[in-house]
Amino acid sequence: MDVIRSVLEMQQVSHAGRRAGHRIGFVPTMGYLHEGHLSLVRIAKARADRVVLSIFVNPIQFLPGEDLASYPRDFTGDEALCRSAGVDTLFYPEPSGMYAPDHSVFVEETALSGGLCGAFRPGHFRGVTTVVAKLFNIVMPDVAVFGQKDAQQVRVIRRMVRDLNMPLEVLIGPTVREPDGLAMSSRNRYLSAAERNDALCLHRALAEAVRLAVAGERSVERIRAAMAAVIAQTPSARVEYIELADDETLQPVRYLERPVLAALAVRIGTTRLIDNTVLQPAKSS
Ligand code: AMP
């Protein structure tokens, strides 16, 4: 496995790979890798000849006061995981190599980014689309793989790829969970043992939403209220949002008539956790 730190070198390696006829698969990450990331590598390997994984804690997607400085980092551990997962190239750029001191161009998606996490993290998705567009220009992948865990993010990126005619395919890997249902996340390491237990309320709320949808409940407000009631059983949990939105447009919906994204952001102590599931309308009998 090659470890590349220079943007120019990464571009040269990708150019050479493409000239040799290789399909390039790409998994962008912020590091502190876990099984969720590795599941995306496996998807990329099945669809490409060479897999590039990037580790870059992108400063411009963090708002002032967020956890940029404390975001967990473990390059040595990540490198070992990438090697054993069969990553061909680990791209690990320096922030100074990614952003010129006077950089002044951003990529912004303006329809899907406003609600859900975007409403609470203004500017976050602009930072994400900008860095992902840059990474696509550097790695030049044929296929890029993102996780359903960050449902809004991958929908925003798909829109960017469509609207800017970027010549690649975007695939979505399912959310990988701990055995007890907690969605894997680098930020789970912030949780104390008690908080780790409290964090299960997100998955419980989603399980309740699925249960109701399967039972034929079509009122989005009733499903939302039931999810809120589940979270309320955990006193340390502070809801940022519980939303049910059309899975394609991310606009609010009243009835479960098409696939609906049930998504929530909850603070457990100081840690902000997100999770989601897609609800399907029950077949009418
Ligand atoms: P991050 O390092 O958190 O920025 O995530 C990098 C990629 O891994 C994104 O596409 C995430 O959606 C994806 N990812 C993070 N957690 C999981 C998970 N538990 N299951 C599947 N994919 C995940």
mmCIF file of C-alpha atoms and ligand atoms in Angstrom:
data_model
loop_
_atom_site.group_PDB
_atom_site.id
_atom_site.type_symbol
_atom_site.label_atom_id
_atom_site.label_comp_id
_atom_site.label_asym_id
_atom_site.label_seq_id
_atom_site.Cartn_x
_atom_site.Cartn_y
_atom_site.Cartn_z
ATOM 1 C CA MET A 1 0.000 0.000 0.000
ATOM 2 C CA ASP A 2 1.271 3.455 -0.903
ATOM 3 C CA VAL A 3 0.856 6.327 1.507
ATOM 4 C CA ILE A 4 0.697 9.606 -0.395
ATOM 5 C CA ARG A 5 0.798 12.998 1.273
ATOM 6 C CA SER A 6 1.239 15.249 -1.740
ATOM 7 C CA VAL A 7 -1.751 16.379 -3.811
ATOM 8 C CA LEU A 8 0.338 16.490 -6.972
ATOM 9 C CA GLU A 9 1.694 12.980 -6.451
ATOM 10 C CA MET A 10 -1.817 11.649 -5.844
ATOM 11 C CA GLN A 11 -2.951 13.193 -9.129
ATOM 12 C CA GLN A 12 0.011 11.677 -10.952
ATOM 13 C CA VAL A 13 -0.654 8.201 -9.514
ATOM 14 C CA SER A 14 -4.345 8.448 -10.461
ATOM 15 C CA HIS A 15 -3.486 9.626 -13.974
ATOM 16 C CA ALA A 16 -1.093 6.702 -14.419
ATOM 17 C CA GLY A 17 -3.713 4.273 -13.090
ATOM 18 C CA ARG A 18 -6.346 5.548 -15.477
ATOM 19 C CA ARG A 19 -3.939 5.442 -18.403
ATOM 20 C CA ALA A 20 -3.219 1.808 -17.516
ATOM 21 C CA GLY A 21 -6.964 1.154 -17.789
ATOM 22 C CA HIS A 22 -7.628 0.736 -14.062
ATOM 23 C CA ARG A 23 -10.984 1.598 -12.556
ATOM 24 C CA ILE A 24 -10.394 3.672 -9.445
ATOM 25 C CA GLY A 25 -12.630 3.282 -6.396
ATOM 26 C CA PHE A 26 -12.543 5.967 -3.703
ATOM 27 C CA VAL A 27 -13.579 6.119 -0.043
ATOM 28 C CA PRO A 28 -13.170 9.583 1.513
ATOM 29 C CA THR A 29 -12.962 9.632 5.324
ATOM 30 C CA MET A 30 -11.855 11.748 8.256
ATOM 31 C CA GLY A 31 -9.944 8.815 9.738
ATOM 32 C CA TYR A 32 -10.160 7.071 13.112
ATOM 33 C CA LEU A 33 -11.374 4.189 11.014
ATOM 34 C CA HIS A 34 -13.881 1.578 12.085
ATOM 35 C CA GLU A 35 -15.806 -1.275 10.503
ATOM 36 C CA GLY A 36 -18.241 1.189 8.870
ATOM 37 C CA HIS A 37 -15.401 2.692 6.837
ATOM 38 C CA LEU A 38 -13.977 -0.739 6.021
ATOM 39 C CA SER A 39 -17.355 -1.925 4.723
ATOM 40 C CA LEU A 40 -17.161 0.920 2.177
ATOM 41 C CA VAL A 41 -13.677 -0.234 1.168
ATOM 42 C CA ARG A 42 -15.071 -3.701 0.466
ATOM 43 C CA ILE A 43 -17.800 -2.213 -1.749
ATOM 44 C CA ALA A 44 -15.181 -0.145 -3.588
ATOM 45 C CA LYS A 45 -12.931 -3.190 -4.088
ATOM 46 C CA ALA A 46 -15.799 -5.112 -5.648
ATOM 47 C CA ARG A 47 -16.346 -2.310 -8.178
ATOM 48 C CA ALA A 48 -12.817 -1.147 -8.973
ATOM 49 C CA ASP A 49 -9.290 -2.346 -9.711
ATOM 50 C CA ARG A 50 -7.562 0.110 -7.370
ATOM 51 C CA VAL A 51 -8.978 1.535 -4.130
ATOM 52 C CA VAL A 52 -7.914 4.882 -2.724
ATOM 53 C CA LEU A 53 -8.944 5.825 0.828
ATOM 54 C CA SER A 54 -8.386 9.386 1.968
ATOM 55 C CA ILE A 55 -7.985 10.600 5.521
ATOM 56 C CA PHE A 56 -8.503 14.307 5.882
ATOM 57 C CA VAL A 57 -10.132 16.137 8.785
ATOM 58 C CA ASN A 58 -11.543 18.921 6.665
ATOM 59 C CA PRO A 59 -11.350 22.185 8.621
ATOM 60 C CA ILE A 60 -13.917 24.049 6.516
ATOM 61 C CA GLN A 61 -16.787 21.685 7.353
ATOM 62 C CA PHE A 62 -16.482 22.376 11.085
ATOM 63 C CA LEU A 63 -18.261 25.388 12.540
ATOM 64 C CA PRO A 64 -16.593 27.573 15.163
ATOM 65 C CA GLY A 65 -17.004 25.821 18.508
ATOM 66 C CA GLU A 66 -17.250 22.350 16.973
ATOM 67 C CA ASP A 67 -14.765 19.534 17.587
ATOM 68 C CA LEU A 68 -12.153 20.201 14.863
ATOM 69 C CA ALA A 69 -9.236 20.343 17.304
ATOM 70 C CA SER A 70 -10.333 17.344 19.357
ATOM 71 C CA TYR A 71 -11.550 15.152 16.474
ATOM 72 C CA PRO A 72 -10.043 11.697 17.157
ATOM 73 C CA ARG A 73 -6.924 10.854 15.167
ATOM 74 C CA ASP A 74 -4.861 7.640 15.008
ATOM 75 C CA PHE A 75 -2.881 7.503 11.796
ATOM 76 C CA THR A 76 -0.841 4.426 12.772
ATOM 77 C CA GLY A 77 -3.955 2.408 13.592
ATOM 78 C CA ASP A 78 -5.725 3.642 10.454
ATOM 79 C CA GLU A 79 -2.768 2.714 8.273
ATOM 80 C CA ALA A 80 -2.760 -0.856 9.644
ATOM 81 C CA LEU A 81 -6.520 -1.197 9.071
ATOM 82 C CA CYS A 82 -6.184 0.064 5.497
ATOM 83 C CA ARG A 83 -3.391 -2.414 4.800
ATOM 84 C CA SER A 84 -5.404 -5.346 6.098
ATOM 85 C CA ALA A 85 -8.511 -4.200 4.206
ATOM 86 C CA GLY A 86 -6.589 -4.208 0.937
ATOM 87 C CA VAL A 87 -6.541 -0.459 0.280
ATOM 88 C CA ASP A 88 -4.067 0.252 -2.537
ATOM 89 C CA THR A 89 -3.405 3.912 -1.836
ATOM 90 C CA LEU A 90 -3.873 5.829 1.397
ATOM 91 C CA PHE A 91 -4.094 9.535 0.614
ATOM 92 C CA TYR A 92 -3.315 11.593 3.719
ATOM 93 C CA PRO A 93 -2.877 15.221 2.675
ATOM 94 C CA GLU A 94 -1.679 18.059 4.859
ATOM 95 C CA PRO A 95 -4.265 20.817 5.383
ATOM 96 C CA SER A 96 -1.787 23.270 3.853
ATOM 97 C CA GLY A 97 -1.629 21.141 0.703
ATOM 98 C CA MET A 98 -5.414 21.169 0.370
ATOM 99 C CA TYR A 99 -6.157 24.844 0.986
ATOM 100 C CA ALA A 100 -4.107 27.778 -0.183
ATOM 101 C CA PRO A 101 -4.078 30.518 2.468
ATOM 102 C CA ASP A 102 -6.165 32.686 0.125
ATOM 103 C CA HIS A 103 -8.450 29.970 -1.284
ATOM 104 C CA SER A 104 -11.715 31.581 -2.320
ATOM 105 C CA VAL A 105 -13.765 29.049 -4.312
ATOM 106 C CA PHE A 106 -16.487 26.923 -2.723
ATOM 107 C CA VAL A 107 -19.004 24.418 -4.057
ATOM 108 C CA GLU A 108 -22.485 24.834 -2.645
ATOM 109 C CA GLU A 109 -25.614 22.713 -3.001
ATOM 110 C CA THR A 110 -28.693 24.813 -2.363
ATOM 111 C CA ALA A 111 -31.746 22.537 -2.108
ATOM 112 C CA LEU A 112 -30.976 19.441 -0.053
ATOM 113 C CA SER A 113 -28.487 21.071 2.326
ATOM 114 C CA GLY A 114 -30.790 23.420 4.171
ATOM 115 C CA GLY A 115 -32.797 21.099 6.437
ATOM 116 C CA LEU A 116 -31.885 18.341 8.882
ATOM 117 C CA CYS A 117 -28.214 18.746 9.906
ATOM 118 C CA GLY A 118 -27.836 21.764 7.603
ATOM 119 C CA ALA A 119 -30.269 23.772 9.704
ATOM 120 C CA PHE A 120 -28.100 23.296 12.791
ATOM 121 C CA ARG A 121 -24.703 23.379 11.112
ATOM 122 C CA PRO A 122 -24.902 26.281 8.643
ATOM 123 C CA GLY A 123 -22.005 26.113 6.207
ATOM 124 C CA HIS A 124 -21.225 22.490 7.045
ATOM 125 C CA PHE A 125 -22.394 21.033 3.744
ATOM 126 C CA ARG A 126 -20.676 23.793 1.790
ATOM 127 C CA GLY A 127 -17.461 22.601 3.427
ATOM 128 C CA VAL A 128 -18.287 18.989 2.590
ATOM 129 C CA THR A 129 -19.160 19.585 -1.073
ATOM 130 C CA THR A 130 -16.093 21.773 -1.513
ATOM 131 C CA VAL A 131 -13.668 19.203 -0.100
ATOM 132 C CA VAL A 132 -15.315 16.265 -1.862
ATOM 133 C CA ALA A 133 -15.198 18.124 -5.196
ATOM 134 C CA LYS A 134 -11.499 18.822 -4.584
ATOM 135 C CA LEU A 135 -10.841 15.193 -3.620
ATOM 136 C CA PHE A 136 -12.650 14.010 -6.768
ATOM 137 C CA ASN A 137 -10.380 16.282 -8.846
ATOM 138 C CA ILE A 138 -7.315 14.890 -7.100
ATOM 139 C CA VAL A 139 -8.202 11.172 -7.013
ATOM 140 C CA MET A 140 -10.260 11.106 -10.244
ATOM 141 C CA PRO A 141 -12.293 8.061 -9.196
ATOM 142 C CA ASP A 142 -14.670 6.090 -11.400
ATOM 143 C CA VAL A 143 -16.715 5.179 -8.344
ATOM 144 C CA ALA A 144 -16.888 6.760 -4.885
ATOM 145 C CA VAL A 145 -18.532 5.101 -1.881
ATOM 146 C CA PHE A 146 -20.263 6.915 0.986
ATOM 147 C CA GLY A 147 -22.221 5.656 3.999
ATOM 148 C CA GLN A 148 -25.958 5.791 4.578
ATOM 149 C CA LYS A 149 -24.994 6.767 8.152
ATOM 150 C CA ASP A 150 -24.588 10.322 6.805
ATOM 151 C CA ALA A 151 -27.737 10.156 4.702
ATOM 152 C CA GLN A 152 -28.065 13.857 3.945
ATOM 153 C CA GLN A 153 -24.381 14.107 3.053
ATOM 154 C CA VAL A 154 -24.519 11.398 0.389
ATOM 155 C CA ARG A 155 -27.709 12.814 -1.094
ATOM 156 C CA VAL A 156 -26.067 16.249 -1.328
ATOM 157 C CA ILE A 157 -22.972 14.720 -2.953
ATOM 158 C CA ARG A 158 -25.058 12.799 -5.478
ATOM 159 C CA ARG A 159 -26.776 16.071 -6.410
ATOM 160 C CA MET A 160 -23.409 17.798 -6.807
ATOM 161 C CA VAL A 161 -22.156 15.004 -9.064
ATOM 162 C CA ARG A 162 -25.319 15.183 -11.171
ATOM 163 C CA ASP A 163 -25.488 18.960 -11.418
ATOM 164 C CA LEU A 164 -21.785 19.497 -12.108
ATOM 165 C CA ASN A 165 -21.540 16.526 -14.523
ATOM 166 C CA MET A 166 -18.774 14.898 -12.532
ATOM 167 C CA PRO A 167 -17.798 11.717 -14.391
ATOM 168 C CA LEU A 168 -18.189 9.154 -11.634
ATOM 169 C CA GLU A 169 -20.711 6.959 -9.887
ATOM 170 C CA VAL A 170 -21.673 7.456 -6.227
ATOM 171 C CA LEU A 171 -22.576 4.331 -4.262
ATOM 172 C CA ILE A 172 -24.134 4.131 -0.810
ATOM 173 C CA GLY A 173 -23.090 1.509 1.751
ATOM 174 C CA PRO A 174 -25.486 0.510 4.534
ATOM 175 C CA THR A 175 -24.935 1.732 8.096
ATOM 176 C CA VAL A 176 -22.734 -0.638 10.089
ATOM 177 C CA ARG A 177 -23.812 -0.999 13.721
ATOM 178 C CA GLU A 178 -22.404 -2.388 16.937
ATOM 179 C CA PRO A 179 -24.107 -5.637 18.023
ATOM 180 C CA ASP A 180 -26.453 -3.648 20.282
ATOM 181 C CA GLY A 181 -27.544 -1.348 17.445
ATOM 182 C CA LEU A 182 -25.403 1.761 18.031
ATOM 183 C CA ALA A 183 -24.298 3.112 14.645
ATOM 184 C CA MET A 184 -20.514 3.019 14.424
ATOM 185 C CA SER A 185 -18.967 6.482 14.444
ATOM 186 C CA SER A 186 -15.544 7.925 15.143
ATOM 187 C CA ARG A 187 -17.287 10.262 17.584
ATOM 188 C CA ASN A 188 -18.487 7.314 19.736
ATOM 189 C CA ARG A 189 -15.081 7.445 21.398
ATOM 190 C CA TYR A 190 -16.138 10.670 23.134
ATOM 191 C CA LEU A 191 -18.796 8.718 25.090
ATOM 192 C CA SER A 192 -18.295 7.567 28.686
ATOM 193 C CA ALA A 193 -19.597 4.088 29.558
ATOM 194 C CA ALA A 194 -22.862 5.558 30.862
ATOM 195 C CA GLU A 195 -23.235 7.794 27.807
ATOM 196 C CA ARG A 196 -22.484 4.862 25.509
ATOM 197 C CA ASN A 197 -25.489 3.132 27.041
ATOM 198 C CA ASP A 198 -27.681 6.236 26.772
ATOM 199 C CA ALA A 199 -26.684 6.586 23.109
ATOM 200 C CA LEU A 200 -28.699 3.455 22.328
ATOM 201 C CA CYS A 201 -31.834 5.626 22.466
ATOM 202 C CA LEU A 202 -31.214 6.755 18.863
ATOM 203 C CA HIS A 203 -31.412 3.225 17.549
ATOM 204 C CA ARG A 204 -34.398 2.450 19.796
ATOM 205 C CA ALA A 205 -36.263 5.466 18.390
ATOM 206 C CA LEU A 206 -35.557 4.327 14.815
ATOM 207 C CA ALA A 207 -36.630 0.772 15.657
ATOM 208 C CA GLU A 208 -39.911 2.160 17.000
ATOM 209 C CA ALA A 209 -40.412 4.134 13.769
ATOM 210 C CA VAL A 210 -39.830 0.974 11.710
ATOM 211 C CA ARG A 211 -42.205 -0.986 13.928
ATOM 212 C CA LEU A 212 -44.967 1.568 13.416
ATOM 213 C CA ALA A 213 -44.380 1.808 9.655
ATOM 214 C CA VAL A 214 -44.490 -1.978 9.286
ATOM 215 C CA ALA A 215 -47.704 -2.035 11.334
ATOM 216 C CA GLY A 216 -49.269 0.317 8.764
ATOM 217 C CA GLU A 217 -48.956 3.703 10.508
ATOM 218 C CA ARG A 218 -48.984 6.400 7.823
ATOM 219 C CA SER A 219 -49.062 9.557 9.917
ATOM 220 C CA VAL A 220 -45.593 11.024 9.976
ATOM 221 C CA GLU A 221 -46.508 13.171 12.979
ATOM 222 C CA ARG A 222 -47.496 10.106 14.996
ATOM 223 C CA ILE A 223 -44.269 8.330 14.067
ATOM 224 C CA ARG A 224 -42.261 11.433 14.975
ATOM 225 C CA ALA A 225 -44.058 11.733 18.321
ATOM 226 C CA ALA A 226 -43.390 8.073 19.088
ATOM 227 C CA MET A 227 -39.676 8.558 18.337
ATOM 228 C CA ALA A 228 -39.577 11.625 20.591
ATOM 229 C CA ALA A 229 -41.252 9.629 23.380
ATOM 230 C CA VAL A 230 -38.537 6.963 23.114
ATOM 231 C CA ILE A 231 -35.771 9.575 23.344
ATOM 232 C CA ALA A 232 -37.521 11.241 26.311
ATOM 233 C CA GLN A 233 -36.997 8.022 28.304
ATOM 234 C CA THR A 234 -33.279 8.850 28.352
ATOM 235 C CA PRO A 235 -32.957 11.949 30.560
ATOM 236 C CA SER A 236 -29.421 12.805 29.416
ATOM 237 C CA ALA A 237 -30.465 12.945 25.741
ATOM 238 C CA ARG A 238 -31.098 16.368 24.219
ATOM 239 C CA VAL A 239 -32.835 16.268 20.859
ATOM 240 C CA GLU A 240 -31.492 18.557 18.152
ATOM 241 C CA TYR A 241 -33.981 17.287 15.591
ATOM 242 C CA ILE A 242 -36.183 14.325 14.798
ATOM 243 C CA GLU A 243 -37.316 14.637 11.189
ATOM 244 C CA LEU A 244 -39.142 12.571 8.633
ATOM 245 C CA ALA A 245 -38.485 13.772 5.112
ATOM 246 C CA ASP A 246 -39.049 12.557 1.585
ATOM 247 C CA ASP A 247 -36.059 10.310 0.918
ATOM 248 C CA GLU A 248 -35.363 11.943 -2.439
ATOM 249 C CA THR A 249 -36.096 15.621 -1.945
ATOM 250 C CA LEU A 250 -35.499 15.758 1.826
ATOM 251 C CA GLN A 251 -38.614 17.946 2.046
ATOM 252 C CA PRO A 252 -40.997 17.452 4.992
ATOM 253 C CA VAL A 253 -43.856 15.026 4.381
ATOM 254 C CA ARG A 254 -47.125 14.385 6.228
ATOM 255 C CA TYR A 255 -47.840 10.828 5.194
ATOM 256 C CA LEU A 256 -45.766 7.738 4.628
ATOM 257 C CA GLU A 257 -46.696 7.184 0.983
ATOM 258 C CA ARG A 258 -43.217 6.964 -0.495
ATOM 259 C CA PRO A 259 -39.870 6.073 1.085
ATOM 260 C CA VAL A 260 -39.294 8.457 3.970
ATOM 261 C CA LEU A 261 -35.974 9.188 5.636
ATOM 262 C CA ALA A 262 -36.389 9.128 9.420
ATOM 263 C CA ALA A 263 -33.348 10.974 10.762
ATOM 264 C CA LEU A 264 -32.349 12.348 14.117
ATOM 265 C CA ALA A 265 -29.555 14.253 15.809
ATOM 266 C CA VAL A 266 -29.267 13.926 19.566
ATOM 267 C CA ARG A 267 -26.729 15.192 22.035
ATOM 268 C CA ILE A 268 -25.596 12.746 24.707
ATOM 269 C CA GLY A 269 -23.617 14.921 27.102
ATOM 270 C CA THR A 270 -21.516 17.065 24.792
ATOM 271 C CA THR A 271 -21.402 14.496 21.984
ATOM 272 C CA ARG A 272 -23.632 15.056 18.980
ATOM 273 C CA LEU A 273 -24.793 11.784 17.429
ATOM 274 C CA ILE A 274 -26.813 11.217 14.253
ATOM 275 C CA ASP A 275 -28.595 8.180 12.899
ATOM 276 C CA ASN A 276 -31.303 7.405 10.357
ATOM 277 C CA THR A 277 -33.311 4.763 8.578
ATOM 278 C CA VAL A 278 -35.497 4.724 5.482
ATOM 279 C CA LEU A 279 -39.138 3.851 6.195
ATOM 280 C CA GLN A 280 -41.140 2.125 3.485
ATOM 281 C CA PRO A 281 -44.926 2.457 3.387
ATOM 282 C CA ALA A 282 -46.634 -0.789 4.411
ATOM 283 C CA LYS A 283 -48.367 -2.533 1.522
ATOM 284 C CA SER A 284 -52.093 -1.811 1.855
ATOM 285 C CA SER A 285 -54.145 -4.995 2.293
HETATM 286 P P1 AMP B 1 -16.295 10.032 8.386
HETATM 287 O O1 AMP B 1 -14.894 9.519 8.568
HETATM 288 O O2 AMP B 1 -17.123 9.970 9.630
HETATM 289 O O3 AMP B 1 -16.344 11.352 7.673
HETATM 290 O O4 AMP B 1 -17.008 9.011 7.403
HETATM 291 C C1 AMP B 1 -16.437 8.654 6.165
HETATM 292 C C2 AMP B 1 -17.432 7.821 5.397
HETATM 293 O O5 AMP B 1 -17.774 6.660 6.152
HETATM 294 C C3 AMP B 1 -18.752 8.569 5.119
HETATM 295 O O6 AMP B 1 -19.220 8.238 3.822
HETATM 296 C C4 AMP B 1 -19.666 8.012 6.187
HETATM 297 O O7 AMP B 1 -21.024 8.056 5.841
HETATM 298 C C5 AMP B 1 -19.172 6.572 6.277
HETATM 299 N N1 AMP B 1 -19.541 5.975 7.558
HETATM 300 C C6 AMP B 1 -19.337 6.497 8.802
HETATM 301 N N2 AMP B 1 -19.865 5.691 9.743
HETATM 302 C C7 AMP B 1 -20.417 4.637 9.076
HETATM 303 C C8 AMP B 1 -21.134 3.466 9.480
HETATM 304 N N3 AMP B 1 -21.381 3.203 10.766
HETATM 305 N N4 AMP B 1 -21.552 2.617 8.525
HETATM 306 C C9 AMP B 1 -21.328 2.868 7.205
HETATM 307 N N5 AMP B 1 -20.650 3.950 6.760
HETATM 308 C C10 AMP B 1 -20.213 4.824 7.679
#
